[in-house]
Amino acid sequence: MHKVEKFSHKDDLLSRVLVKKQISFINYMINHPIEENCMALKFSDESELLVYAILRIKENNRIVLCSSDYYLHKDYTPYENPTSLEDTRMYYSLADINKKVKGRTIRKVILNEQGDLVMCLDNSMQIQIFIDSIENEIDYYYFYTNKTYYALHRVEGKLVRVYGDFEDER
């Protein structure tokens, strides 16, 4: 059975879970089963953080990738989304960024009252997640292992966290 409780940015469960996680790679997932498109951070212990909000990566205080880079491709039109990552700015940026983040450890997590999340790596990089909607009943980010899950969710205009064990759901 999952638990739902009011979100608090102080001593948040997700912050404690993410510190010391080692990143394996970052990917952009098109037509993901849970949501249409999302960014995915895969960790060395096989846990994963799916991001359905704006994700931005900074290196030395310079933006090197945004989740919206997916829309910038050679045949871009405002009426059509790309059907693959190929030939998008995201495709080329991720190749370079994954070389820099592979094996890096999250040393600090900052979570604000709005649910925005900043993960500071053990090098000069930061991964930032910004809540970009006030829509109800959506997950902004979703962390899971093979046994547990945690999601930041909006219900009736208020942020809540939903978490539990997958065994409880069977």
PDB file of C-alpha atoms in Angstrom:
ATOM      1  CA  MET A   1       0.000   0.000   0.000  1.00  0.00           C
ATOM      2  CA  HIS A   2       1.350   3.402  -0.840  1.00  0.00           C
ATOM      3  CA  LYS A   3       1.496   6.324   1.549  1.00  0.00           C
ATOM      4  CA  VAL A   4       0.543   9.902   0.749  1.00  0.00           C
ATOM      5  CA  GLU A   5       1.661  12.777   2.905  1.00  0.00           C
ATOM      6  CA  LYS A   6       2.122  16.511   2.686  1.00  0.00           C
ATOM      7  CA  PHE A   7       5.338  17.471   0.971  1.00  0.00           C
ATOM      8  CA  SER A   8       7.971  19.197   3.069  1.00  0.00           C
ATOM      9  CA  HIS A   9      11.289  20.285   1.645  1.00  0.00           C
ATOM     10  CA  LYS A  10      12.938  19.920   5.052  1.00  0.00           C
ATOM     11  CA  ASP A  11      14.523  16.528   5.681  1.00  0.00           C
ATOM     12  CA  ASP A  12      12.815  15.068   2.645  1.00  0.00           C
ATOM     13  CA  LEU A  13      13.127  11.331   2.015  1.00  0.00           C
ATOM     14  CA  LEU A  14      14.210  11.802  -1.613  1.00  0.00           C
ATOM     15  CA  SER A  15      17.045  14.114  -0.623  1.00  0.00           C
ATOM     16  CA  ARG A  16      18.389  11.532   1.800  1.00  0.00           C
ATOM     17  CA  VAL A  17      18.079   8.715  -0.740  1.00  0.00           C
ATOM     18  CA  LEU A  18      19.861  10.544  -3.578  1.00  0.00           C
ATOM     19  CA  VAL A  19      22.964  11.690  -1.695  1.00  0.00           C
ATOM     20  CA  LYS A  20      25.917   9.388  -2.461  1.00  0.00           C
ATOM     21  CA  LYS A  21      24.162   7.813  -5.480  1.00  0.00           C
ATOM     22  CA  GLN A  22      26.551   7.199  -8.359  1.00  0.00           C
ATOM     23  CA  ILE A  23      25.272   8.107 -11.830  1.00  0.00           C
ATOM     24  CA  SER A  24      25.552   5.564 -14.627  1.00  0.00           C
ATOM     25  CA  PHE A  25      23.973   7.624 -17.413  1.00  0.00           C
ATOM     26  CA  ILE A  26      21.297  10.150 -18.359  1.00  0.00           C
ATOM     27  CA  ASN A  27      18.866   9.527 -21.195  1.00  0.00           C
ATOM     28  CA  TYR A  28      15.862  11.102 -22.877  1.00  0.00           C
ATOM     29  CA  MET A  29      13.040   8.596 -23.197  1.00  0.00           C
ATOM     30  CA  ILE A  30      10.515   9.047 -25.986  1.00  0.00           C
ATOM     31  CA  ASN A  31       7.077   7.462 -25.556  1.00  0.00           C
ATOM     32  CA  HIS A  32       7.840   6.173 -22.073  1.00  0.00           C
ATOM     33  CA  PRO A  33       5.024   3.926 -20.729  1.00  0.00           C
ATOM     34  CA  ILE A  34       4.275   6.127 -17.692  1.00  0.00           C
ATOM     35  CA  GLU A  35       4.323   9.488 -19.466  1.00  0.00           C
ATOM     36  CA  GLU A  36       4.880  10.586 -23.020  1.00  0.00           C
ATOM     37  CA  ASN A  37       8.476  11.830 -22.777  1.00  0.00           C
ATOM     38  CA  CYS A  38      10.848  12.084 -19.838  1.00  0.00           C
ATOM     39  CA  MET A  39      14.465  12.416 -18.798  1.00  0.00           C
ATOM     40  CA  ALA A  40      15.884   9.418 -16.957  1.00  0.00           C
ATOM     41  CA  LEU A  41      18.857   9.291 -14.603  1.00  0.00           C
ATOM     42  CA  LYS A  42      20.086   5.751 -14.083  1.00  0.00           C
ATOM     43  CA  PHE A  43      22.241   5.016 -11.034  1.00  0.00           C
ATOM     44  CA  SER A  44      24.900   2.337 -10.494  1.00  0.00           C
ATOM     45  CA  ASP A  45      22.641   0.391  -8.099  1.00  0.00           C
ATOM     46  CA  GLU A  46      19.985   0.112 -10.874  1.00  0.00           C
ATOM     47  CA  SER A  47      17.686   2.674  -9.229  1.00  0.00           C
ATOM     48  CA  GLU A  48      16.301   5.362 -11.512  1.00  0.00           C
ATOM     49  CA  LEU A  49      14.942   8.907 -11.358  1.00  0.00           C
ATOM     50  CA  LEU A  50      12.393   9.751 -14.067  1.00  0.00           C
ATOM     51  CA  VAL A  51      11.847  13.477 -14.609  1.00  0.00           C
ATOM     52  CA  TYR A  52       8.619  14.825 -16.098  1.00  0.00           C
ATOM     53  CA  ALA A  53       9.457  18.455 -15.316  1.00  0.00           C
ATOM     54  CA  ILE A  54      12.163  20.713 -16.717  1.00  0.00           C
ATOM     55  CA  LEU A  55      15.645  19.272 -16.290  1.00  0.00           C
ATOM     56  CA  ARG A  56      18.722  21.403 -16.740  1.00  0.00           C
ATOM     57  CA  ILE A  57      22.379  20.457 -16.392  1.00  0.00           C
ATOM     58  CA  LYS A  58      25.035  23.021 -15.571  1.00  0.00           C
ATOM     59  CA  GLU A  59      28.800  22.717 -15.699  1.00  0.00           C
ATOM     60  CA  ASN A  60      30.977  25.441 -14.169  1.00  0.00           C
ATOM     61  CA  ASN A  61      27.838  27.579 -13.840  1.00  0.00           C
ATOM     62  CA  ARG A  62      27.139  27.260 -17.605  1.00  0.00           C
ATOM     63  CA  ILE A  63      24.009  25.538 -18.928  1.00  0.00           C
ATOM     64  CA  VAL A  64      25.062  22.552 -21.044  1.00  0.00           C
ATOM     65  CA  LEU A  65      21.707  20.775 -21.485  1.00  0.00           C
ATOM     66  CA  CYS A  66      17.978  21.442 -21.048  1.00  0.00           C
ATOM     67  CA  SER A  67      15.182  18.920 -21.435  1.00  0.00           C
ATOM     68  CA  SER A  68      13.673  21.185 -24.106  1.00  0.00           C
ATOM     69  CA  ASP A  69      16.774  20.654 -26.304  1.00  0.00           C
ATOM     70  CA  TYR A  70      14.899  17.629 -27.613  1.00  0.00           C
ATOM     71  CA  TYR A  71      12.781  19.975 -29.737  1.00  0.00           C
ATOM     72  CA  LEU A  72      15.778  21.589 -31.434  1.00  0.00           C
ATOM     73  CA  HIS A  73      16.587  19.525 -34.501  1.00  0.00           C
ATOM     74  CA  LYS A  74      17.422  20.104 -38.110  1.00  0.00           C
ATOM     75  CA  ASP A  75      13.829  19.763 -39.373  1.00  0.00           C
ATOM     76  CA  TYR A  76      12.161  21.597 -36.497  1.00  0.00           C
ATOM     77  CA  THR A  77       8.674  22.975 -36.978  1.00  0.00           C
ATOM     78  CA  PRO A  78       6.574  24.281 -34.093  1.00  0.00           C
ATOM     79  CA  TYR A  79       3.771  21.849 -34.997  1.00  0.00           C
ATOM     80  CA  GLU A  80       5.647  18.584 -34.947  1.00  0.00           C
ATOM     81  CA  ASN A  81       7.761  16.910 -32.276  1.00  0.00           C
ATOM     82  CA  PRO A  82      10.698  14.753 -33.331  1.00  0.00           C
ATOM     83  CA  THR A  83      10.025  11.012 -33.358  1.00  0.00           C
ATOM     84  CA  SER A  84      13.562  10.122 -32.313  1.00  0.00           C
ATOM     85  CA  LEU A  85      16.561  11.709 -30.650  1.00  0.00           C
ATOM     86  CA  GLU A  86      18.656  11.453 -33.788  1.00  0.00           C
ATOM     87  CA  ASP A  87      19.780  14.822 -35.145  1.00  0.00           C
ATOM     88  CA  THR A  88      18.526  16.729 -32.109  1.00  0.00           C
ATOM     89  CA  ARG A  89      20.656  18.940 -29.922  1.00  0.00           C
ATOM     90  CA  MET A  90      19.749  16.556 -27.069  1.00  0.00           C
ATOM     91  CA  TYR A  91      21.355  13.614 -28.881  1.00  0.00           C
ATOM     92  CA  TYR A  92      24.710  15.341 -29.244  1.00  0.00           C
ATOM     93  CA  SER A  93      24.640  16.991 -25.813  1.00  0.00           C
ATOM     94  CA  LEU A  94      23.839  13.733 -24.000  1.00  0.00           C
ATOM     95  CA  ALA A  95      26.767  11.932 -25.603  1.00  0.00           C
ATOM     96  CA  ASP A  96      29.157  14.552 -24.233  1.00  0.00           C
ATOM     97  CA  ILE A  97      27.452  14.904 -20.837  1.00  0.00           C
ATOM     98  CA  ASN A  98      27.339  11.170 -20.173  1.00  0.00           C
ATOM     99  CA  LYS A  99      31.123  11.041 -20.492  1.00  0.00           C
ATOM    100  CA  LYS A 100      31.311  13.652 -17.730  1.00  0.00           C
ATOM    101  CA  VAL A 101      28.673  12.277 -15.330  1.00  0.00           C
ATOM    102  CA  LYS A 102      29.336   8.536 -15.586  1.00  0.00           C
ATOM    103  CA  GLY A 103      30.632   7.334 -12.230  1.00  0.00           C
ATOM    104  CA  ARG A 104      30.121  10.730 -10.569  1.00  0.00           C
ATOM    105  CA  THR A 105      28.479  10.851  -7.157  1.00  0.00           C
ATOM    106  CA  ILE A 106      25.732  13.163  -5.912  1.00  0.00           C
ATOM    107  CA  ARG A 107      27.332  14.936  -2.966  1.00  0.00           C
ATOM    108  CA  LYS A 108      24.553  17.357  -2.046  1.00  0.00           C
ATOM    109  CA  VAL A 109      20.820  17.704  -2.719  1.00  0.00           C
ATOM    110  CA  ILE A 110      18.912  20.972  -2.371  1.00  0.00           C
ATOM    111  CA  LEU A 111      15.115  20.854  -2.378  1.00  0.00           C
ATOM    112  CA  ASN A 112      13.030  24.022  -2.097  1.00  0.00           C
ATOM    113  CA  GLU A 113       9.451  24.632  -0.965  1.00  0.00           C
ATOM    114  CA  GLN A 114       8.140  24.432  -4.536  1.00  0.00           C
ATOM    115  CA  GLY A 115       9.643  20.967  -5.052  1.00  0.00           C
ATOM    116  CA  ASP A 116      12.489  22.150  -7.302  1.00  0.00           C
ATOM    117  CA  LEU A 117      15.476  19.866  -6.878  1.00  0.00           C
ATOM    118  CA  VAL A 118      19.206  20.530  -7.371  1.00  0.00           C
ATOM    119  CA  MET A 119      21.726  17.684  -7.266  1.00  0.00           C
ATOM    120  CA  CYS A 120      25.345  18.823  -6.900  1.00  0.00           C
ATOM    121  CA  LEU A 121      27.818  16.261  -8.216  1.00  0.00           C
ATOM    122  CA  ASP A 122      31.344  15.641  -6.973  1.00  0.00           C
ATOM    123  CA  ASN A 123      32.699  17.620  -9.920  1.00  0.00           C
ATOM    124  CA  SER A 124      31.642  21.046 -11.220  1.00  0.00           C
ATOM    125  CA  MET A 125      28.241  19.831 -12.470  1.00  0.00           C
ATOM    126  CA  GLN A 126      24.695  20.329 -11.190  1.00  0.00           C
ATOM    127  CA  ILE A 127      21.498  18.617 -12.268  1.00  0.00           C
ATOM    128  CA  GLN A 128      18.495  20.868 -11.699  1.00  0.00           C
ATOM    129  CA  ILE A 129      14.813  19.937 -11.867  1.00  0.00           C
ATOM    130  CA  PHE A 130      12.159  22.649 -11.965  1.00  0.00           C
ATOM    131  CA  ILE A 131       8.437  22.091 -11.477  1.00  0.00           C
ATOM    132  CA  ASP A 132       6.864  23.470 -14.653  1.00  0.00           C
ATOM    133  CA  SER A 133       3.112  22.975 -14.199  1.00  0.00           C
ATOM    134  CA  ILE A 134       0.321  23.411 -11.692  1.00  0.00           C
ATOM    135  CA  GLU A 135      -1.673  20.557 -13.220  1.00  0.00           C
ATOM    136  CA  ASN A 136      -3.184  18.112 -10.719  1.00  0.00           C
ATOM    137  CA  GLU A 137      -2.565  14.366 -10.631  1.00  0.00           C
ATOM    138  CA  ILE A 138       0.806  14.297 -12.380  1.00  0.00           C
ATOM    139  CA  ASP A 139       4.183  13.161 -11.121  1.00  0.00           C
ATOM    140  CA  TYR A 140       6.947  15.722 -11.535  1.00  0.00           C
ATOM    141  CA  TYR A 141       9.662  13.244 -10.750  1.00  0.00           C
ATOM    142  CA  TYR A 142       9.533   9.609  -9.831  1.00  0.00           C
ATOM    143  CA  PHE A 143      12.366   7.713  -8.108  1.00  0.00           C
ATOM    144  CA  TYR A 144      12.299   3.957  -7.859  1.00  0.00           C
ATOM    145  CA  THR A 145      14.344   0.902  -7.046  1.00  0.00           C
ATOM    146  CA  ASN A 146      13.297  -2.673  -7.662  1.00  0.00           C
ATOM    147  CA  LYS A 147      11.456  -2.587  -4.301  1.00  0.00           C
ATOM    148  CA  THR A 148      10.353   0.970  -3.491  1.00  0.00           C
ATOM    149  CA  TYR A 149       9.168   4.152  -5.159  1.00  0.00           C
ATOM    150  CA  TYR A 150       8.787   7.853  -4.377  1.00  0.00           C
ATOM    151  CA  ALA A 151       6.985  10.478  -6.421  1.00  0.00           C
ATOM    152  CA  LEU A 152       6.363  14.184  -6.048  1.00  0.00           C
ATOM    153  CA  HIS A 153       2.739  14.687  -7.048  1.00  0.00           C
ATOM    154  CA  ARG A 154       0.173  17.521  -7.033  1.00  0.00           C
ATOM    155  CA  VAL A 155      -3.310  16.930  -5.605  1.00  0.00           C
ATOM    156  CA  GLU A 156      -5.888  19.721  -5.376  1.00  0.00           C
ATOM    157  CA  GLY A 157      -3.201  22.341  -5.897  1.00  0.00           C
ATOM    158  CA  LYS A 158      -0.913  21.037  -3.131  1.00  0.00           C
ATOM    159  CA  LEU A 159       2.320  19.107  -3.444  1.00  0.00           C
ATOM    160  CA  VAL A 160       2.318  15.679  -1.813  1.00  0.00           C
ATOM    161  CA  ARG A 161       4.769  12.855  -1.828  1.00  0.00           C
ATOM    162  CA  VAL A 162       3.631   9.353  -2.627  1.00  0.00           C
ATOM    163  CA  TYR A 163       5.851   6.442  -1.670  1.00  0.00           C
ATOM    164  CA  GLY A 164       5.787   2.796  -0.727  1.00  0.00           C
ATOM    165  CA  ASP A 165       6.988  -0.692  -1.457  1.00  0.00           C
ATOM    166  CA  PHE A 166       6.163  -2.496  -4.677  1.00  0.00           C
ATOM    167  CA  GLU A 167       5.437  -5.655  -2.650  1.00  0.00           C
ATOM    168  CA  ASP A 168       2.543  -3.787  -1.007  1.00  0.00           C
ATOM    169  CA  GLU A 169       0.980  -3.151  -4.421  1.00  0.00           C
ATOM    170  CA  ARG A 170       0.692  -6.823  -5.386  1.00  0.00           C
TER     171      ARG A 170
END
